[in-house]
PDB file of C-alpha atoms in Angstrom:
ATOM      1  CA  MET A   1       0.000   0.000   0.000  1.00 46.00           C
ATOM      2  CA  ASN A   2       2.877   2.359   0.751  1.00 50.00           C
ATOM      3  CA  LYS A   3       4.639   1.833  -2.544  1.00 56.00           C
ATOM      4  CA  CYS A   4       5.267   4.990  -4.521  1.00 56.00           C
ATOM      5  CA  GLU A   5       2.818   5.459  -7.345  1.00 55.00           C
ATOM      6  CA  PRO A   6       4.326   6.447 -10.695  1.00 51.00           C
ATOM      7  CA  ARG A   7       3.147   9.706 -12.167  1.00 53.00           C
ATOM      8  CA  PHE A   8       2.284  10.259 -15.787  1.00 52.00           C
ATOM      9  CA  ARG A   9       4.998  12.326 -17.453  1.00 54.00           C
ATOM     10  CA  GLY A  10       3.842  12.272 -21.089  1.00 58.00           C
ATOM     11  CA  GLU A  11       2.144  14.845 -23.252  1.00 65.00           C
ATOM     12  CA  VAL A  12      -1.301  15.964 -22.139  1.00 64.00           C
ATOM     13  CA  SER A  13      -3.701  17.839 -24.356  1.00 73.00           C
ATOM     14  CA  GLU A  14      -5.078  21.176 -23.186  1.00 76.00           C
ATOM     15  CA  LYS A  15      -8.575  19.679 -23.118  1.00 72.00           C
ATOM     16  CA  SER A  16      -7.463  16.764 -20.908  1.00 61.00           C
ATOM     17  CA  HIS A  17      -5.600  19.094 -18.604  1.00 65.00           C
ATOM     18  CA  LYS A  18      -8.640  21.350 -18.257  1.00 66.00           C
ATOM     19  CA  ASN A  19     -10.961  18.399 -17.540  1.00 61.00           C
ATOM     20  CA  MET A  20      -8.653  16.729 -15.037  1.00 58.00           C
ATOM     21  CA  SER A  21      -7.944  19.969 -13.167  1.00 61.00           C
ATOM     22  CA  ARG A  22     -11.640  20.306 -12.374  1.00 59.00           C
ATOM     23  CA  ILE A  23     -11.970  16.906 -10.734  1.00 62.00           C
ATOM     24  CA  ARG A  24     -12.323  17.364  -7.009  1.00 60.00           C
ATOM     25  CA  GLY A  25     -10.810  15.022  -4.466  1.00 66.00           C
ATOM     26  CA  LYS A  26     -13.135  15.849  -1.602  1.00 73.00           C
ATOM     27  CA  ASP A  27     -16.484  17.492  -0.944  1.00 76.00           C
ATOM     28  CA  THR A  28     -17.848  16.162  -4.219  1.00 85.00           C
ATOM     29  CA  SER A  29     -21.572  16.420  -4.852  1.00 85.00           C
ATOM     30  CA  ILE A  30     -22.104  12.722  -4.121  1.00 88.00           C
ATOM     31  CA  GLU A  31     -20.243  12.995  -0.802  1.00 90.00           C
ATOM     32  CA  VAL A  32     -22.214  16.078   0.218  1.00 92.00           C
ATOM     33  CA  THR A  33     -25.512  14.374  -0.681  1.00 93.00           C
ATOM     34  CA  LEU A  34     -24.730  11.334   1.464  1.00 95.00           C
ATOM     35  CA  ARG A  35     -23.352  13.419   4.334  1.00 95.00           C
ATOM     36  CA  LYS A  36     -26.474  15.617   4.410  1.00 95.00           C
ATOM     37  CA  ALA A  37     -28.697  12.531   4.487  1.00 96.00           C
ATOM     38  CA  LEU A  38     -26.643  11.033   7.338  1.00 96.00           C
ATOM     39  CA  TRP A  39     -26.697  14.285   9.304  1.00 96.00           C
ATOM     40  CA  LYS A  40     -30.453  14.587   8.838  1.00 96.00           C
ATOM     41  CA  LYS A  41     -30.872  11.089  10.326  1.00 95.00           C
ATOM     42  CA  GLY A  42     -28.774  12.072  13.349  1.00 95.00           C
ATOM     43  CA  TYR A  43     -25.530  10.309  12.456  1.00 96.00           C
ATOM     44  CA  ARG A  44     -22.345  12.205  13.225  1.00 96.00           C
ATOM     45  CA  TYR A  45     -19.213  11.487  11.267  1.00 95.00           C
ATOM     46  CA  ARG A  46     -15.743  12.594  10.286  1.00 95.00           C
ATOM     47  CA  LYS A  47     -15.126  13.579   6.690  1.00 93.00           C
ATOM     48  CA  ASN A  48     -11.901  12.629   4.890  1.00 92.00           C
ATOM     49  CA  TYR A  49     -10.602  11.266   8.196  1.00 91.00           C
ATOM     50  CA  LYS A  50      -6.808  11.499   8.027  1.00 89.00           C
ATOM     51  CA  ALA A  51      -6.204   9.127  10.939  1.00 90.00           C
ATOM     52  CA  LEU A  52      -7.304   6.204   8.766  1.00 89.00           C
ATOM     53  CA  PRO A  53      -5.545   4.751   5.731  1.00 84.00           C
ATOM     54  CA  GLY A  54      -6.934   6.016   2.459  1.00 82.00           C
ATOM     55  CA  ARG A  55      -8.897   8.828   4.107  1.00 89.00           C
ATOM     56  CA  PRO A  56     -12.444   7.510   3.824  1.00 92.00           C
ATOM     57  CA  ASP A  57     -14.936  10.048   2.528  1.00 91.00           C
ATOM     58  CA  ILE A  58     -17.063   9.480   5.630  1.00 95.00           C
ATOM     59  CA  ALA A  59     -16.010   7.749   8.848  1.00 96.00           C
ATOM     60  CA  LEU A  60     -18.507   6.803  11.523  1.00 96.00           C
ATOM     61  CA  THR A  61     -15.869   6.414  14.231  1.00 95.00           C
ATOM     62  CA  LYS A  62     -18.401   5.441  16.909  1.00 94.00           C
ATOM     63  CA  TYR A  63     -19.250   2.312  14.908  1.00 95.00           C
ATOM     64  CA  LYS A  64     -15.932   1.842  13.078  1.00 96.00           C
ATOM     65  CA  ILE A  65     -17.561   2.175   9.656  1.00 96.00           C
ATOM     66  CA  ALA A  66     -15.630   3.669   6.726  1.00 96.00           C
ATOM     67  CA  ILE A  67     -17.706   4.859   3.785  1.00 95.00           C
ATOM     68  CA  PHE A  68     -16.342   5.577   0.321  1.00 93.00           C
ATOM     69  CA  CYS A  69     -18.326   7.461  -2.315  1.00 89.00           C
ATOM     70  CA  ASP A  70     -16.863   6.172  -5.571  1.00 84.00           C
ATOM     71  CA  SER A  71     -17.387   7.681  -8.989  1.00 76.00           C
ATOM     72  CA  GLU A  72     -18.198   5.081 -11.598  1.00 65.00           C
ATOM     73  CA  PHE A  73     -15.468   6.065 -14.036  1.00 65.00           C
ATOM     74  CA  PHE A  74     -12.465   6.484 -11.762  1.00 67.00           C
ATOM     75  CA  HIS A  75     -13.180   3.405  -9.644  1.00 63.00           C
ATOM     76  CA  GLY A  76     -14.023   1.104 -12.554  1.00 60.00           C
ATOM     77  CA  LYS A  77     -17.711   0.257 -12.358  1.00 67.00           C
ATOM     78  CA  ASP A  78     -18.429  -2.230 -15.164  1.00 58.00           C
ATOM     79  CA  TRP A  79     -14.705  -2.165 -15.906  1.00 64.00           C
ATOM     80  CA  ASP A  80     -14.826  -5.044 -18.381  1.00 63.00           C
ATOM     81  CA  VAL A  81     -17.195  -3.037 -20.588  1.00 63.00           C
ATOM     82  CA  LEU A  82     -15.451   0.295 -20.033  1.00 63.00           C
ATOM     83  CA  ARG A  83     -11.990  -1.128 -20.778  1.00 64.00           C
ATOM     84  CA  LYS A  84     -13.001  -1.949 -24.350  1.00 62.00           C
ATOM     85  CA  LYS A  85     -14.169   1.638 -24.895  1.00 61.00           C
ATOM     86  CA  LEU A  86     -10.867   3.027 -23.604  1.00 62.00           C
ATOM     87  CA  GLU A  87      -8.482   0.826 -25.586  1.00 63.00           C
ATOM     88  CA  THR A  88      -7.023   3.834 -27.404  1.00 62.00           C
ATOM     89  CA  ALA A  89      -6.087   5.609 -24.148  1.00 61.00           C
ATOM     90  CA  ARG A  90      -2.859   4.076 -22.882  1.00 57.00           C
ATOM     91  CA  ILE A  91      -2.691   5.590 -19.412  1.00 55.00           C
ATOM     92  CA  SER A  92      -6.349   5.282 -18.400  1.00 57.00           C
ATOM     93  CA  ASP A  93      -6.074   1.492 -18.512  1.00 57.00           C
ATOM     94  CA  TYR A  94      -3.245   1.649 -15.977  1.00 60.00           C
ATOM     95  CA  TRP A  95      -4.673   4.103 -13.487  1.00 71.00           C
ATOM     96  CA  ILE A  96      -8.228   2.817 -13.397  1.00 73.00           C
ATOM     97  CA  GLU A  97      -6.976  -0.708 -12.772  1.00 76.00           C
ATOM     98  CA  ARG A  98      -4.618   0.642 -10.130  1.00 79.00           C
ATOM     99  CA  ASN A  99      -7.534   2.464  -8.450  1.00 80.00           C
ATOM    100  CA  ILE A 100      -9.470  -0.815  -8.324  1.00 83.00           C
ATOM    101  CA  GLU A 101      -6.464  -2.585  -6.785  1.00 85.00           C
ATOM    102  CA  ARG A 102      -5.891   0.239  -4.303  1.00 87.00           C
ATOM    103  CA  ASP A 103      -9.538   0.109  -3.214  1.00 86.00           C
ATOM    104  CA  LYS A 104      -9.182  -3.613  -2.454  1.00 90.00           C
ATOM    105  CA  GLU A 105      -5.919  -3.028  -0.561  1.00 92.00           C
ATOM    106  CA  LYS A 106      -7.528  -0.305   1.579  1.00 91.00           C
ATOM    107  CA  ASP A 107     -10.522  -2.521   2.321  1.00 92.00           C
ATOM    108  CA  LEU A 108      -8.213  -5.253   3.628  1.00 94.00           C
ATOM    109  CA  LEU A 109      -6.365  -2.766   5.841  1.00 93.00           C
ATOM    110  CA  PHE A 110      -9.616  -1.522   7.331  1.00 93.00           C
ATOM    111  CA  GLN A 111     -10.946  -5.007   7.911  1.00 93.00           C
ATOM    112  CA  ALA A 112      -7.700  -6.007   9.636  1.00 93.00           C
ATOM    113  CA  GLU A 113      -8.242  -3.085  12.025  1.00 93.00           C
ATOM    114  CA  GLY A 114     -11.833  -4.176  12.714  1.00 93.00           C
ATOM    115  CA  TRP A 115     -13.563  -1.589  10.525  1.00 95.00           C
ATOM    116  CA  THR A 116     -16.566  -2.201   8.303  1.00 95.00           C
ATOM    117  CA  VAL A 117     -16.077  -0.798   4.808  1.00 95.00           C
ATOM    118  CA  ILE A 118     -18.960   0.334   2.625  1.00 95.00           C
ATOM    119  CA  HIS A 119     -18.599   1.565  -0.959  1.00 93.00           C
ATOM    120  CA  PHE A 120     -21.366   3.383  -2.788  1.00 94.00           C
ATOM    121  CA  TRP A 121     -21.400   4.301  -6.465  1.00 89.00           C
ATOM    122  CA  GLY A 122     -22.077   7.954  -7.191  1.00 87.00           C
ATOM    123  CA  LYS A 123     -25.215   7.319  -9.239  1.00 88.00           C
ATOM    124  CA  ASP A 124     -26.646   5.160  -6.458  1.00 89.00           C
ATOM    125  CA  ILE A 125     -26.133   7.987  -3.967  1.00 92.00           C
ATOM    126  CA  GLU A 126     -27.735  10.512  -6.325  1.00 92.00           C
ATOM    127  CA  LYS A 127     -30.760   8.354  -7.122  1.00 94.00           C
ATOM    128  CA  TYR A 128     -31.171   6.272  -3.962  1.00 93.00           C
ATOM    129  CA  ALA A 129     -29.741   8.196  -1.001  1.00 94.00           C
ATOM    130  CA  GLU A 130     -32.335   6.771   1.385  1.00 95.00           C
ATOM    131  CA  GLU A 131     -31.429   3.213   0.387  1.00 96.00           C
ATOM    132  CA  CYS A 132     -27.759   4.038   1.016  1.00 95.00           C
ATOM    133  CA  ILE A 133     -28.702   5.249   4.505  1.00 96.00           C
ATOM    134  CA  ALA A 134     -30.637   1.991   5.016  1.00 97.00           C
ATOM    135  CA  VAL A 135     -27.485   0.009   4.141  1.00 97.00           C
ATOM    136  CA  ILE A 136     -25.520   2.026   6.702  1.00 97.00           C
ATOM    137  CA  LYS A 137     -28.258   1.541   9.330  1.00 96.00           C
ATOM    138  CA  GLU A 138     -28.193  -2.203   8.688  1.00 96.00           C
ATOM    139  CA  ALA A 139     -24.406  -2.286   9.126  1.00 95.00           C
ATOM    140  CA  ILE A 140     -24.755  -0.413  12.436  1.00 95.00           C
ATOM    141  CA  PHE A 141     -27.520  -2.788  13.545  1.00 93.00           C
ATOM    142  CA  ASN A 142     -25.355  -5.816  12.714  1.00 92.00           C
ATOM    143  CA  LEU A 143     -22.449  -4.349  14.673  1.00 90.00           C
ATOM    144  CA  LYS A 144     -24.644  -3.687  17.704  1.00 86.00           C
ATOM    145  CA  MET A 145     -26.148  -7.171  17.793  1.00 82.00           C
ATOM    146  CA  PRO A 146     -24.411  -9.481  20.251  1.00 67.00           C
ATOM    147  CA  GLU A 147     -22.870 -12.619  18.850  1.00 57.00           C
ATOM    148  CA  VAL A 148     -25.255 -15.573  19.166  1.00 54.00           C
ATOM    149  CA  ASP A 149     -23.951 -19.125  19.039  1.00 52.00           C
ATOM    150  CA  ASP A 150     -25.627 -22.054  17.280  1.00 52.00           C
ATOM    151  CA  ILE A 151     -28.050 -22.927  20.099  1.00 57.00           C
ATOM    152  CA  GLY A 152     -29.312 -19.376  20.472  1.00 58.00           C
ATOM    153  CA  GLU A 153     -27.469 -18.431  23.662  1.00 58.00           C
ATOM    154  CA  TYR A 154     -25.269 -15.417  24.246  1.00 54.00           C
TER     155      TYR A 154
END
């Protein structure tokens, strides 16, 4: 996880530079939408919590839940389909695949520390914010439930 990531040093068109410079790393519209919905339901959180690896977009520290709001393009939703469309772009193949790998690496780190990790796609947050909150509520409920053995005793 701590290995140094190579940076692209090739030629970049003015259009690409302009587009990439406008991509925000935090406080994106999908993050704000989910945070507002959480706040409205009474959940308090940390945003872009630096004390955790990978700085989750939202951290419910009370419950040890890390939430990531992933954009479909940069985190490779339907990557097998998208890869075919991007065959002409040399670098995008590398960095999208690396983002997917990095997401998996971060998830393992969190799980090793006893955290629950939840990823939401941006479009799901935009269209179904209440369902996203329900998923978070269910995760909290599952964490609060005491472990029950096979015969139903505590």
